[in-house]
Amino acid sequence: MTERPAQRVPNRQLSALIAEAGFSNAGLARRVDQLGLEHGLDLRYDKTSVTRWLRGQQPRGTTPALIAEVFTRRLGRRLSAQDLGLDACAPVYAGLEFAATPEEAVDIASGLWRKDSGSHAELRKIAFTPAGLVVPSRDWLIGRADERVGRGAEQAATRVPEQSRPLPGRASVPRQRQIDRGPGQRVTGGDIAALRSVGELFRTLDHAYGGGHARQALVRYLEHEAEPMLRGTYGEATGRRLFSAAADLTRLAGWTSYDIAAHGLAQRYFVQALRLAQAAGDRPYGAYVLITMSQQAVYLGHGREAVQLARVAQQGVGSGPPAVVQALLHSAEARGHAVLGEVRASTASLVRAERALGAARPGDDVPHWARDYDEAQLADEFGHCHRDLQQYRASAQHAERSLQLRAPSYARSRLFCRVVLASARLGLGELDQACALGAEAAQQAMEMRSVRAVEYVRDFERRLEPYRDASAVRTYRDRVAALS
């Protein structure tokens, strides 16, 4: 790697942190290289590279952020490039930090909305990083509720950056010119009701047509409607409700990003939704965001992280949530164990989920985001888990039950379940039925803007490879080819 010229001023901050962490120069270089590999970077630093940094040379590109993350992992506290005496760097971790204050959370989240609604296509190419799950989930778990979120006229009449202020390591994007905002609009109950209604609208579109259908419209709505409200004026009670609605929309922006395979961007939305939920004082919703993050980790094959996120969510809300919420938390953990092939642990979590859902009563005060979790969803989770554990007969039984119970409006979920059923039939040697189900799913996937839907079908097709010469498979491929 080529280093840019720098004044040879010894970097005493980096030296002190190396001593505190107990690293040798070679050990630090090795850890930076290993972290780089997680991001697809072949860095090849060595002890001589670290010596140059200590003498004052500045590493280029994303390296300062990677060095800061190495120390963050080692020392257990968030460190930025500037804390190490290093210059600003490319925003590899932009959006992954858990803000210290509600004001900072608004700055970071609104920065994501603005960049995503513009022409920043590279934002949708940022890689997912499992390491980025650790600090936010820990900070949410041990963090205290914000004492104040309300904004009076005197607080709102401040200078606000046109672009979000720098994200990790705190100076990773250029500072843009400042614009003056007046006291800002006074937020009313009607404003918050509108945010909630918009969320329901976009959720319905997502279920039926996929995340890519109206994702950009949602992001623009966040930028042009939600941000001015968050920077407006409101009292404490209204502010909590406002942050709760903003958290819900931000999670949904992450969910739709996840559905189009913009996984790094989705991860950042989820982290910021988690922080906004904390500002709202809504602990159960924060747990729901963690479950969403766990579901993404399952999809990407990070079973251990998925289990940890589900357990943090459970620990964070304790035994107080409604039975439906408890069922959701346990089934998410089951999915993580199933990806890891942990039969007993997955089965135990599924049993807890089933027991919790069985304890639910019609009069329970269930939050809006958990009302979709019902017998159909639980059967779907069972079907996925048993498929991943190669228990195909049980998987088929539960997938069929889910399809019988699930409403047609949940088109994408039904597609996923149909593919699970196809895979289970294939595992049972029922090739004709498997191919017929797979062909139905492939046709539905063509009608959606959902990369996940396409990937589910492709996963099924990979499972078909050992049978590629069978007549049923040839018929399947002909049917699918005719769709394009």
Coordinates of C-alpha atoms in Angstrom, one line a residue:
M1 CA 0.0 0.0 0.0
T2 CA 1.3 3.5 -0.9
E3 CA 1.3 6.0 2.0
R4 CA 0.9 9.7 1.3
P5 CA 3.6 12.1 2.5
A6 CA 3.2 13.4 6.0
Q7 CA 5.0 15.5 8.5
R8 CA 7.2 13.3 10.6
V9 CA 5.6 14.1 14.0
P10 CA 5.7 11.1 16.2
N11 CA 2.2 9.7 16.8
R12 CA 2.1 9.5 20.6
Q13 CA -1.6 8.7 20.7
L14 CA -1.2 5.6 18.6
S15 CA 1.9 4.6 20.6
A16 CA 0.0 4.9 23.9
L17 CA -2.9 2.8 22.6
I18 CA -0.6 0.1 21.3
A19 CA 1.0 -0.1 24.8
E20 CA -2.5 -0.2 26.4
A21 CA -3.7 -2.9 24.0
G22 CA -0.5 -5.0 24.5
F23 CA 0.1 -5.2 20.7
S24 CA 3.5 -5.7 19.1
N25 CA 3.9 -3.8 15.8
A26 CA 3.7 -7.1 13.9
G27 CA 0.6 -8.1 15.9
L28 CA -1.2 -4.8 15.1
A29 CA -0.3 -5.2 11.4
R30 CA -1.6 -8.7 11.3
R31 CA -4.9 -7.8 12.9
V32 CA -5.4 -4.9 10.5
D33 CA -4.7 -7.3 7.6
Q34 CA -7.2 -9.8 9.0
L35 CA -9.9 -7.2 9.4
G36 CA -9.2 -5.9 5.9
L37 CA -9.9 -9.4 4.5
E38 CA -13.3 -9.3 6.1
H39 CA -14.0 -6.4 3.8
G40 CA -12.4 -8.0 0.7
L41 CA -9.2 -5.9 1.1
D42 CA -5.7 -7.4 0.5
L43 CA -3.7 -4.9 2.6
R44 CA -0.4 -6.8 3.4
Y45 CA 0.8 -4.5 6.2
D46 CA 3.7 -5.5 8.4
K47 CA 5.6 -4.3 11.4
T48 CA 7.5 -1.8 9.3
S49 CA 4.2 -0.2 8.2
V50 CA 3.3 0.3 11.9
T51 CA 6.7 1.8 12.6
R52 CA 6.0 4.3 9.8
W53 CA 2.6 5.2 11.3
L54 CA 4.3 5.7 14.7
R55 CA 6.7 8.1 13.1
G56 CA 3.9 10.2 11.7
Q57 CA 3.0 8.7 8.3
Q58 CA -0.7 8.6 7.6
P59 CA -2.3 5.4 6.1
R60 CA -4.6 6.0 3.2
G61 CA -8.2 5.1 2.3
T62 CA -10.1 3.0 4.7
T63 CA -7.1 1.9 6.8
P64 CA -7.5 4.4 9.6
A65 CA -11.1 3.1 10.2
L66 CA -9.8 -0.4 10.2
I67 CA -7.0 0.4 12.7
A68 CA -9.6 2.1 14.9
E69 CA -11.9 -1.0 14.8
V70 CA -9.0 -3.2 15.8
F71 CA -8.5 -1.2 18.9
T72 CA -12.2 -0.9 19.5
R73 CA -12.5 -4.7 19.6
R74 CA -9.4 -5.1 21.8
L75 CA -10.2 -2.4 24.3
G76 CA -14.0 -2.7 24.4
R77 CA -14.7 1.0 23.8
R78 CA -15.5 2.9 20.6
L79 CA -12.4 4.6 19.2
S80 CA -12.2 6.8 16.1
A81 CA -9.3 7.4 13.7
Q82 CA -8.8 10.8 15.4
D83 CA -8.5 9.1 18.8
L84 CA -5.5 7.3 17.3
G85 CA -3.9 10.4 15.9
L86 CA -4.9 9.5 12.3
D87 CA -6.5 11.5 9.6
A88 CA -10.1 11.3 8.4
C89 CA -10.8 8.2 6.3
A90 CA -13.3 6.7 3.9
P91 CA -16.7 6.0 5.6
V92 CA -16.3 2.2 5.9
Y93 CA -18.1 2.3 9.2
A94 CA -20.3 5.3 8.5
G95 CA -23.6 4.8 10.2
L96 CA -22.6 1.9 12.3
E97 CA -21.9 3.8 15.5
F98 CA -24.5 4.1 18.3
A99 CA -24.9 7.9 18.8
A100 CA -24.2 9.4 22.2
T101 CA -27.2 11.8 22.1
P102 CA -30.6 12.1 20.4
E103 CA -29.3 15.1 18.5
E104 CA -26.3 13.1 17.2
A105 CA -28.7 10.2 16.3
V106 CA -30.8 12.6 14.1
D107 CA -27.6 13.9 12.4
I108 CA -26.4 10.4 11.6
A109 CA -29.8 9.1 10.4
S110 CA -30.6 12.1 8.3
G111 CA -27.2 11.9 6.7
L112 CA -28.0 8.4 5.6
W113 CA -31.4 9.5 4.3
R114 CA -29.9 12.3 2.3
K115 CA -27.1 10.3 0.7
D116 CA -29.4 7.4 -0.1
S117 CA -32.1 9.6 -1.7
G118 CA -29.4 11.2 -3.9
S119 CA -27.1 9.8 -6.5
H120 CA -24.8 8.1 -4.1
A121 CA -25.0 4.6 -5.7
E122 CA -21.8 3.6 -3.9
L123 CA -23.8 3.8 -0.6
R124 CA -25.8 0.8 -1.8
K125 CA -22.6 -1.2 -2.4
I126 CA -21.1 -0.9 1.1
A127 CA -20.4 -4.3 2.5
F128 CA -22.1 -5.9 5.5
T129 CA -19.7 -6.3 8.4
P130 CA -20.5 -8.8 11.2
A131 CA -18.1 -6.8 13.4
G132 CA -20.4 -3.8 13.1
L133 CA -23.1 -5.7 15.1
V134 CA -21.2 -5.9 18.3
V135 CA -20.9 -2.3 19.6
P136 CA -24.5 -1.1 18.8
S137 CA -26.2 -4.1 20.3
R138 CA -24.0 -3.8 23.4
D139 CA -24.6 -0.1 23.8
W140 CA -28.3 -0.6 23.4
L141 CA -28.3 -3.3 26.1
I142 CA -26.4 -1.4 28.7
G143 CA -27.4 2.1 27.7
R144 CA -29.6 4.3 29.8
A145 CA -32.7 6.1 28.6
D146 CA -32.1 9.6 27.2
E147 CA -33.2 12.1 29.9
R148 CA -34.5 14.6 27.4
V149 CA -35.5 14.6 23.7
G150 CA -37.9 17.6 23.6
R151 CA -36.8 20.6 21.6
G152 CA -38.0 24.1 22.3
A153 CA -37.7 27.1 19.9
E154 CA -34.4 28.2 21.5
Q155 CA -32.9 24.7 20.9
A156 CA -34.1 24.4 17.3
A157 CA -32.8 27.7 16.2
T158 CA -29.3 26.4 15.5
R159 CA -27.1 25.9 12.6
V160 CA -27.5 22.5 11.1
P161 CA -25.2 20.9 8.5
E162 CA -26.6 20.6 5.1
Q163 CA -24.9 17.2 4.9
S164 CA -24.7 15.0 8.0
R165 CA -21.7 15.7 10.1
P166 CA -18.9 13.2 9.8
L167 CA -19.6 9.6 10.7
P168 CA -17.0 7.2 12.0
G169 CA -14.3 7.9 12.5
R170 CA -16.0 11.1 13.1
A171 CA -14.5 12.9 10.1
S172 CA -15.1 10.4 7.3
V173 CA -17.0 12.7 5.0
P174 CA -16.1 16.3 4.0
R175 CA -17.8 19.0 6.1
Q176 CA -20.2 20.8 3.8
R177 CA -21.4 24.4 4.0
Q178 CA -23.8 25.2 6.8
I179 CA -27.3 26.4 6.4
D180 CA -29.4 28.3 9.0
R181 CA -32.7 26.8 10.1
G182 CA -35.3 28.8 12.0
P183 CA -37.0 27.5 15.0
G184 CA -38.6 24.7 12.9
Q185 CA -42.1 23.4 12.6
R186 CA -44.0 22.6 15.7
V187 CA -44.8 18.9 15.6
T188 CA -48.3 17.8 16.3
G189 CA -50.1 14.5 17.0
G190 CA -51.4 14.7 13.4
D191 CA -47.8 14.8 12.1
I192 CA -47.0 11.7 14.0
A193 CA -50.1 9.9 12.9
A194 CA -49.2 10.8 9.3
L195 CA -45.8 9.1 9.8
R196 CA -47.5 6.0 11.1
S197 CA -49.9 5.9 8.2
V198 CA -47.1 6.3 5.7
G199 CA -45.3 3.4 7.4
E200 CA -48.3 1.1 7.0
L201 CA -48.6 2.1 3.3
F202 CA -45.0 1.3 2.6
R203 CA -45.2 -1.9 4.6
T204 CA -48.1 -3.1 2.6
L205 CA -46.3 -2.4 -0.7
D206 CA -43.2 -4.2 0.6
H207 CA -45.1 -7.3 1.5
A208 CA -46.9 -7.5 -1.8
Y209 CA -44.3 -6.3 -4.3
G210 CA -40.9 -6.4 -2.7
G211 CA -38.6 -3.9 -1.2
G212 CA -37.4 -2.4 -4.4
H213 CA -40.9 -1.2 -5.5
A214 CA -41.1 2.0 -3.4
R215 CA -37.9 2.1 -1.4
Q216 CA -36.6 5.3 -2.9
A217 CA -39.9 7.0 -2.2
L218 CA -39.7 5.9 1.4
V219 CA -36.2 7.3 1.8
R220 CA -37.2 10.6 0.2
Y221 CA -40.1 10.8 2.6
L222 CA -37.8 10.4 5.5
E223 CA -35.5 13.1 4.2
H224 CA -38.2 15.7 3.3
E225 CA -40.8 15.0 6.0
A226 CA -39.4 13.1 8.9
E227 CA -36.1 15.1 9.2
P228 CA -37.8 18.5 9.4
M229 CA -40.0 17.2 12.2
L230 CA -37.1 15.8 14.1
R231 CA -35.4 19.2 13.8
G232 CA -38.6 21.0 14.7
T233 CA -40.1 21.9 18.1
Y234 CA -41.9 19.4 20.4
G235 CA -42.3 18.5 24.1
E236 CA -41.1 15.4 25.8
A237 CA -44.1 13.2 25.2
T238 CA -44.5 14.2 21.6
G239 CA -40.8 13.9 21.1
R240 CA -40.8 10.3 22.3
R241 CA -43.7 9.4 19.9
L242 CA -41.9 11.2 17.1
F243 CA -38.7 9.3 17.6
S244 CA -40.6 6.0 17.8
A245 CA -42.3 6.7 14.4
A246 CA -38.9 7.8 12.9
A247 CA -37.4 4.6 14.2
D248 CA -40.1 2.5 12.6
L249 CA -39.7 4.2 9.2
T250 CA -35.9 3.9 9.4
R251 CA -36.1 0.2 10.2
L252 CA -38.4 -0.2 7.2
A253 CA -35.9 1.7 5.0
G254 CA -33.3 -0.9 6.2
W255 CA -35.7 -3.8 5.6
T256 CA -36.4 -2.7 2.0
S257 CA -32.6 -2.2 1.5
Y258 CA -32.0 -5.7 2.8
D259 CA -34.6 -7.0 0.4
I260 CA -32.7 -5.6 -2.6
A261 CA -29.4 -7.0 -1.3
A262 CA -28.0 -3.6 -0.2
H263 CA -26.8 -5.4 2.9
G264 CA -24.3 -2.9 4.2
L265 CA -26.7 0.0 3.8
A266 CA -29.5 -2.0 5.5
Q267 CA -27.2 -2.8 8.4
R268 CA -26.6 0.9 8.9
Y269 CA -30.3 1.7 8.8
F270 CA -31.0 -0.9 11.4
V271 CA -28.3 0.5 13.7
Q272 CA -29.8 3.9 13.5
A273 CA -33.3 2.7 14.0
L274 CA -32.0 1.0 17.1
R275 CA -30.7 4.3 18.4
L276 CA -33.8 6.2 17.5
A277 CA -35.9 3.6 19.4
Q278 CA -33.8 4.2 22.4
A279 CA -34.4 8.0 22.1
A280 CA -38.1 7.1 22.0
G281 CA -37.8 5.1 25.2
D282 CA -39.3 2.2 23.4
R283 CA -37.4 -0.8 24.6
P284 CA -39.6 -3.5 23.0
Y285 CA -39.2 -1.8 19.6
G286 CA -35.4 -1.8 20.0
A287 CA -35.6 -5.5 20.6
Y288 CA -37.6 -5.8 17.4
V289 CA -34.9 -4.0 15.5
L290 CA -32.3 -6.4 16.9
I291 CA -34.5 -9.3 15.7
T292 CA -34.6 -7.7 12.2
M293 CA -30.8 -7.6 12.4
S294 CA -30.7 -11.2 13.5
Q295 CA -32.9 -12.1 10.5
Q296 CA -30.5 -10.4 8.1
A297 CA -27.6 -12.3 9.8
V298 CA -29.4 -15.6 9.3
Y299 CA -29.9 -14.8 5.6
L300 CA -26.2 -14.0 5.2
G301 CA -25.2 -17.2 7.0
H302 CA -23.9 -15.6 10.2
G303 CA -25.7 -17.9 12.6
R304 CA -23.6 -17.1 15.6
E305 CA -24.2 -13.4 15.3
A306 CA -27.9 -14.1 14.7
V307 CA -28.2 -16.0 18.0
Q308 CA -26.3 -13.4 19.9
L309 CA -28.6 -10.6 18.6
A310 CA -31.7 -12.5 19.5
R311 CA -30.4 -13.2 23.0
V312 CA -29.5 -9.5 23.5
A313 CA -33.0 -8.6 22.4
Q314 CA -34.5 -11.1 24.9
Q315 CA -32.2 -9.9 27.7
G316 CA -33.0 -6.3 26.9
V317 CA -36.8 -6.6 27.4
G318 CA -36.9 -9.3 30.0
S319 CA -40.1 -11.2 30.7
G320 CA -42.4 -8.2 30.4
P321 CA -43.4 -8.2 26.7
P322 CA -46.7 -9.7 25.5
A323 CA -46.6 -13.4 24.7
V324 CA -46.6 -12.7 20.9
V325 CA -43.4 -10.6 21.2
Q326 CA -41.8 -13.4 23.3
A327 CA -42.7 -15.9 20.6
L328 CA -41.1 -13.6 17.9
L329 CA -37.9 -13.3 20.0
H330 CA -37.5 -17.1 20.6
S331 CA -38.2 -18.0 16.9
A332 CA -35.5 -15.6 15.8
E333 CA -33.0 -17.4 18.0
A334 CA -34.2 -20.8 16.7
R335 CA -33.4 -19.6 13.1
G336 CA -29.8 -18.8 14.1
H337 CA -29.3 -22.1 15.8
A338 CA -30.7 -23.9 12.7
V339 CA -28.2 -22.2 10.4
L340 CA -25.5 -23.5 12.7
G341 CA -26.9 -27.0 12.6
E342 CA -27.6 -26.9 16.3
V343 CA -30.6 -29.3 16.5
R344 CA -31.2 -29.3 20.2
A345 CA -30.8 -25.5 20.7
S346 CA -33.0 -24.8 17.7
T347 CA -35.7 -27.2 18.8
A348 CA -35.7 -25.8 22.3
S349 CA -36.1 -22.2 21.0
L350 CA -39.0 -23.3 18.8
V351 CA -40.7 -25.0 21.7
R352 CA -40.4 -21.8 23.7
A353 CA -41.8 -19.8 20.8
E354 CA -44.7 -22.2 20.3
R355 CA -45.5 -22.1 24.1
A356 CA -45.4 -18.3 24.1
L357 CA -47.7 -17.9 21.2
G358 CA -50.1 -20.4 22.7
A359 CA -50.3 -18.2 25.8
A360 CA -51.4 -15.2 23.8
R361 CA -54.9 -13.9 24.3
P362 CA -57.1 -11.8 22.1
G363 CA -57.2 -8.9 24.6
D364 CA -53.4 -8.7 24.9
D365 CA -51.9 -5.2 24.2
V366 CA -49.7 -6.2 21.3
P367 CA -47.6 -3.5 19.6
H368 CA -48.4 -2.8 16.0
W369 CA -45.2 -4.3 14.7
A370 CA -45.9 -7.7 16.3
R371 CA -49.5 -8.1 15.2
D372 CA -48.5 -9.9 12.0
Y373 CA -46.8 -12.6 14.1
D374 CA -49.4 -15.4 14.2
E375 CA -49.7 -19.2 13.6
A376 CA -48.8 -18.8 10.0
Q377 CA -45.6 -17.0 10.8
L378 CA -44.6 -19.5 13.5
A379 CA -45.3 -22.3 11.1
D380 CA -43.1 -20.6 8.5
E381 CA -40.2 -20.3 11.1
F382 CA -40.6 -24.0 11.9
G383 CA -40.5 -24.8 8.2
H384 CA -37.3 -22.8 7.7
C385 CA -35.6 -24.3 10.7
H386 CA -36.4 -27.9 9.9
R387 CA -35.2 -27.3 6.3
D388 CA -31.9 -26.0 7.5
L389 CA -31.6 -28.9 9.9
Q390 CA -32.4 -31.3 7.0
Q391 CA -35.5 -32.5 8.7
Y392 CA -37.5 -32.5 5.5
R393 CA -40.7 -34.2 6.5
A394 CA -41.3 -31.8 9.4
S395 CA -40.3 -28.9 7.2
A396 CA -42.8 -29.8 4.6
Q397 CA -45.6 -30.2 7.2
H398 CA -45.0 -26.8 8.7
A399 CA -44.5 -25.0 5.3
E400 CA -47.8 -26.4 4.1
R401 CA -49.6 -25.2 7.2
S402 CA -48.1 -21.8 6.8
L403 CA -49.3 -21.5 3.2
Q404 CA -52.8 -22.6 4.3
L405 CA -53.0 -19.9 7.0
R406 CA -51.1 -17.0 5.4
A407 CA -53.1 -14.3 3.7
P408 CA -52.5 -13.6 0.0
S409 CA -51.4 -10.0 0.7
Y410 CA -48.2 -11.4 2.2
A411 CA -47.0 -12.4 -1.3
R412 CA -43.3 -12.4 -0.7
S413 CA -43.6 -14.4 2.5
R414 CA -45.7 -17.0 0.8
L415 CA -43.1 -17.2 -2.0
F416 CA -40.4 -17.9 0.5
C417 CA -42.5 -20.5 2.2
R418 CA -43.3 -22.1 -1.1
V419 CA -39.5 -22.4 -1.9
V420 CA -39.0 -24.0 1.6
L421 CA -41.7 -26.5 0.8
A422 CA -40.1 -27.2 -2.6
S423 CA -36.7 -27.8 -1.0
A424 CA -38.3 -30.1 1.6
R425 CA -40.1 -32.1 -1.1
L426 CA -36.8 -32.4 -2.9
G427 CA -35.1 -33.6 0.3
L428 CA -37.9 -36.3 0.5
G429 CA -37.2 -37.4 -3.0
E430 CA -40.5 -36.0 -4.4
L431 CA -38.9 -34.4 -7.5
D432 CA -42.0 -33.8 -9.5
Q433 CA -43.8 -31.9 -6.7
A434 CA -40.6 -30.0 -5.8
C435 CA -40.1 -28.8 -9.4
A436 CA -43.8 -27.8 -9.7
L437 CA -43.6 -25.7 -6.5
G438 CA -40.3 -24.2 -7.6
A439 CA -41.7 -23.1 -10.9
E440 CA -44.6 -21.4 -9.2
A441 CA -42.2 -19.5 -7.0
A442 CA -39.9 -18.6 -9.9
Q443 CA -42.9 -17.0 -11.7
Q444 CA -43.9 -15.1 -8.6
A445 CA -40.3 -13.8 -8.1
M446 CA -40.3 -12.4 -11.7
E447 CA -43.3 -10.2 -10.7
M448 CA -41.5 -8.7 -7.6
R449 CA -38.7 -6.3 -7.0
S450 CA -37.0 -8.5 -4.5
V451 CA -33.5 -9.8 -4.8
R452 CA -34.2 -12.1 -1.8
A453 CA -37.1 -13.7 -3.7
V454 CA -34.7 -14.3 -6.7
E455 CA -32.1 -15.7 -4.3
Y456 CA -34.5 -18.1 -2.7
V457 CA -35.3 -19.5 -6.2
R458 CA -31.6 -19.7 -7.0
D459 CA -30.9 -21.6 -3.8
F460 CA -33.6 -24.1 -4.8
E461 CA -32.0 -24.4 -8.3
R462 CA -28.6 -25.2 -6.7
R463 CA -30.3 -28.0 -4.8
L464 CA -31.6 -29.3 -8.1
E465 CA -28.1 -29.7 -9.6
P466 CA -27.6 -33.4 -8.6
Y467 CA -30.8 -34.1 -10.5
R468 CA -30.2 -32.0 -13.5
D469 CA -30.6 -34.8 -16.0
A470 CA -34.0 -35.8 -14.7
S471 CA -37.0 -35.1 -16.9
A472 CA -38.8 -33.1 -14.1
V473 CA -35.8 -30.8 -13.8
R474 CA -35.5 -30.3 -17.5
T475 CA -39.2 -29.4 -17.6
Y476 CA -38.7 -27.0 -14.7
R477 CA -35.8 -25.2 -16.5
D478 CA -37.8 -24.9 -19.7
R479 CA -40.7 -23.3 -17.7
V480 CA -38.4 -20.9 -16.0
A481 CA -36.6 -20.0 -19.2
A482 CA -40.0 -19.2 -20.9
L483 CA -40.7 -16.6 -18.1
S484 CA -37.7 -14.4 -19.0

